[in-house]
Coordinates of C-alpha atoms in Angstrom, one line a residue:
M1 CA 4.4 -21.1 -8.0
E2 CA 4.8 -18.9 -11.0
L3 CA 6.3 -15.4 -10.9
F4 CA 5.0 -12.1 -12.2
A5 CA 7.2 -10.7 -15.0
D6 CA 6.9 -7.2 -13.5
R7 CA 4.4 -4.9 -11.8
A8 CA 2.6 -4.0 -14.9
E9 CA 1.9 -7.7 -15.7
A10 CA 0.8 -8.2 -12.2
G11 CA -1.5 -5.3 -12.5
R12 CA -3.1 -6.6 -15.6
R13 CA -3.8 -10.0 -14.0
L14 CA -5.1 -8.3 -10.9
A15 CA -7.5 -6.1 -12.9
E16 CA -9.4 -9.2 -14.1
R17 CA -10.2 -9.9 -10.5
L18 CA -11.8 -6.5 -9.9
L19 CA -14.3 -6.1 -12.9
D20 CA -17.2 -6.3 -10.7
A21 CA -16.3 -3.0 -9.0
H22 CA -18.9 -0.3 -9.5
D23 CA -17.4 3.1 -10.3
P24 CA -14.6 2.7 -7.7
V25 CA -12.2 5.3 -6.4
L26 CA -8.8 3.6 -7.1
L27 CA -5.9 4.5 -4.7
A28 CA -2.4 3.1 -5.1
L29 CA 0.2 3.1 -2.4
P30 CA 3.4 4.7 -3.7
R31 CA 5.8 3.8 -5.0
G32 CA 5.3 0.3 -6.2
G33 CA 1.6 0.2 -5.9
V34 CA 1.3 2.8 -8.5
A35 CA 3.0 0.7 -11.2
V36 CA 0.6 -2.1 -10.4
A37 CA -2.4 0.2 -10.3
V38 CA -1.9 1.8 -13.7
P39 CA -3.1 -1.2 -15.8
V40 CA -5.9 -1.7 -13.3
A41 CA -7.1 1.9 -13.8
R42 CA -6.9 1.4 -17.6
R43 CA -8.9 -1.9 -17.5
L44 CA -11.5 -0.5 -15.1
G45 CA -11.7 2.8 -17.0
V46 CA -11.4 4.9 -13.8
P47 CA -9.0 7.7 -12.7
L48 CA -6.0 6.7 -10.5
D49 CA -4.9 8.6 -7.4
V50 CA -2.3 7.9 -4.7
L51 CA -2.7 7.4 -0.9
V52 CA 0.7 8.1 0.6
T53 CA 1.9 6.0 3.6
R54 CA 5.1 5.9 5.5
K55 CA 6.7 3.2 7.6
I56 CA 7.5 4.0 11.2
G57 CA 10.9 2.4 11.9
Y58 CA 12.5 1.1 15.0
P59 CA 15.2 3.7 15.7
P60 CA 18.2 1.4 16.0
Q61 CA 17.1 -0.6 12.8
P62 CA 14.9 1.7 10.7
E63 CA 14.1 -1.0 8.2
L64 CA 12.2 -2.8 11.0
G65 CA 8.8 -1.3 11.0
V66 CA 7.0 -0.9 14.3
G67 CA 4.1 1.0 12.7
A68 CA 2.9 3.1 9.8
I69 CA 1.0 6.2 9.0
A70 CA -1.2 7.1 6.0
E71 CA -2.3 10.7 4.9
G72 CA -5.5 11.5 6.6
G73 CA -4.9 8.9 9.3
E74 CA -3.3 8.4 12.7
P75 CA -0.3 6.3 13.3
V76 CA -0.9 2.5 13.5
F77 CA 1.5 0.5 15.7
D78 CA 2.5 -3.1 16.0
R79 CA 1.9 -3.2 19.7
T80 CA 3.1 -6.7 20.2
L81 CA 6.5 -5.9 18.5
L82 CA 6.8 -2.6 20.6
R83 CA 6.4 -4.6 23.7
R84 CA 8.9 -7.2 22.6
L85 CA 11.3 -4.4 21.9
G86 CA 10.6 -2.8 25.3
M87 CA 9.2 0.3 23.8
T88 CA 5.9 2.2 23.7
A89 CA 4.4 4.6 21.0
D90 CA 5.8 7.5 23.0
S91 CA 9.3 6.0 22.4
V92 CA 9.1 6.6 18.6
A93 CA 7.4 10.0 18.8
D94 CA 10.3 11.6 17.1
V95 CA 10.3 9.1 14.3
V96 CA 6.5 9.6 13.8
E97 CA 7.1 13.4 13.5
R98 CA 9.8 12.9 10.9
E99 CA 7.6 10.5 9.0
R100 CA 4.7 12.9 9.1
R101 CA 7.0 15.6 7.5
E102 CA 8.1 13.2 4.8
L103 CA 4.6 12.1 4.1
A104 CA 3.6 15.7 3.7
R105 CA 6.5 16.2 1.2
R106 CA 5.5 13.2 -0.8
V107 CA 1.9 14.3 -0.9
R108 CA 3.0 17.6 -2.3
V109 CA 5.2 15.9 -4.9
Y110 CA 2.6 13.5 -6.1
R111 CA -0.6 15.6 -5.8
G112 CA 0.4 19.2 -5.3
D113 CA -2.4 21.1 -3.6
R114 CA -5.1 18.8 -4.9
P115 CA -6.8 17.0 -2.0
L116 CA -7.7 13.3 -2.0
P117 CA -10.9 12.5 -3.8
S118 CA -14.0 12.2 -1.7
L119 CA -14.4 8.6 -0.4
A120 CA -17.6 9.0 1.6
G121 CA -20.2 6.5 0.3
R122 CA -18.0 5.3 -2.5
E123 CA -16.4 2.0 -3.3
V124 CA -12.7 2.2 -2.8
I125 CA -10.0 -0.1 -4.1
V126 CA -6.5 0.3 -2.5
V127 CA -3.7 -1.2 -4.5
D128 CA -0.1 -2.2 -3.5
D129 CA 2.5 -4.3 -5.2
G130 CA 2.6 -6.9 -2.3
L131 CA 2.2 -7.5 1.4
A132 CA 4.9 -8.6 3.8
T133 CA 4.1 -7.5 7.3
G134 CA 1.2 -5.4 6.0
G135 CA 1.9 -2.4 8.3
T136 CA 1.5 0.2 5.6
A137 CA -1.6 -1.4 4.1
R138 CA -3.2 -1.5 7.5
A139 CA -2.6 2.2 8.1
A140 CA -3.9 3.0 4.7
L141 CA -7.1 0.9 5.2
R142 CA -7.8 2.6 8.5
A143 CA -7.4 6.0 7.0
V144 CA -9.8 5.1 4.2
A145 CA -12.4 3.5 6.6
A146 CA -12.4 6.8 8.6
A147 CA -13.6 8.7 5.5
G148 CA -16.9 6.6 5.4
P149 CA -16.7 4.6 2.2
A150 CA -19.5 2.2 1.2
K151 CA -16.9 -0.6 0.6
V152 CA -13.2 -1.0 0.8
T153 CA -11.3 -3.6 -1.2
L154 CA -7.5 -4.2 -0.7
A155 CA -6.0 -5.6 -4.0
V156 CA -2.4 -7.0 -4.3
P157 CA -0.7 -9.5 -6.7
V158 CA 1.0 -11.3 -3.8
G159 CA 1.0 -11.4 0.0
A160 CA 2.2 -13.5 2.9
L161 CA -0.7 -15.8 3.8
G162 CA -0.9 -14.8 7.4
T163 CA -0.9 -11.1 6.5
V164 CA -3.5 -11.4 3.9
E165 CA -5.7 -13.2 6.5
S166 CA -5.1 -10.6 9.2
L167 CA -6.0 -7.8 6.8
R168 CA -9.4 -9.3 6.1
R169 CA -10.5 -7.7 9.4
E170 CA -9.5 -4.3 8.1
A171 CA -11.3 -4.3 4.6
D172 CA -14.5 -5.6 3.2
E173 CA -12.7 -7.7 0.7
V174 CA -9.0 -8.7 0.1
V175 CA -8.0 -9.7 -3.3
A176 CA -4.6 -11.5 -3.5
L177 CA -3.6 -13.5 -6.6
L178 CA -0.8 -15.4 -4.8
T179 CA -0.6 -16.1 -1.0
P180 CA 2.5 -18.4 -0.8
V181 CA 3.3 -19.9 2.6
D182 CA 7.0 -19.8 1.8
F183 CA 7.1 -15.9 1.8
R184 CA 10.3 -13.9 2.4
A185 CA 10.0 -10.7 0.5
V186 CA 7.5 -9.2 -2.1
G187 CA 10.3 -8.9 -4.7
Q188 CA 10.9 -12.7 -4.7
W189 CA 7.6 -13.1 -6.6
Y190 CA 8.6 -10.8 -9.5
E191 CA 11.1 -11.5 -12.3
H192 CA 11.8 -7.7 -12.4
F193 CA 11.3 -5.7 -9.3
E194 CA 13.1 -2.5 -9.7
Q195 CA 13.1 0.3 -7.0
L196 CA 11.0 3.2 -8.2
T197 CA 11.8 6.9 -7.6
D198 CA 9.4 9.9 -7.2
A199 CA 10.1 10.7 -10.8
D200 CA 8.9 7.3 -11.8
V201 CA 5.7 7.6 -9.8
L202 CA 5.0 11.0 -11.5
D203 CA 5.6 9.5 -15.0
L204 CA 3.3 6.7 -14.2
L205 CA 0.6 9.1 -12.9
G206 CA 0.8 11.1 -16.1
Q207 CA -0.1 8.1 -18.2
P208 CA -3.7 7.9 -19.5

């Protein structure tokens, strides 16, 4: 299965699958989703905004996500994983509070005092650079759904097959260009997959 050269090339290819969208609100999940969404915004001729999410990590191993939270939404937990770890949502209350603070900080960095665009009755496209477990995407989709949109599309260049299928229950449509069975990490499907900073995101959002 071929690789994407980088996030920009992935976004250009993804945009061709989204041309039927009618005056959508385009929301990218920082940081990597913004780099994918910039060429999508150009191709569709619509503004780009961000929807900030944060992973809720397992305290002894923070890289292991037991849930996620998106701005405007409530925490979404992987209940099966929590049970397997012998934990409950209350067990990670301190982590949730810490991630709420970091989420609020990033919202201020990326958007300042400007609120999210109104989503009620609108077609919304949520873009990320890929789906592994899908925890942050699930939290984002539920936050968007709570705002009463007319239609929600999740659009990604690549996603683990099982994750893509599970997220079809959370969105009206899921567009994924690649759904490899042999999926280990999002980055393996890109030739260049640099880690982005807040400054990178602000530079990307400043592009026309």
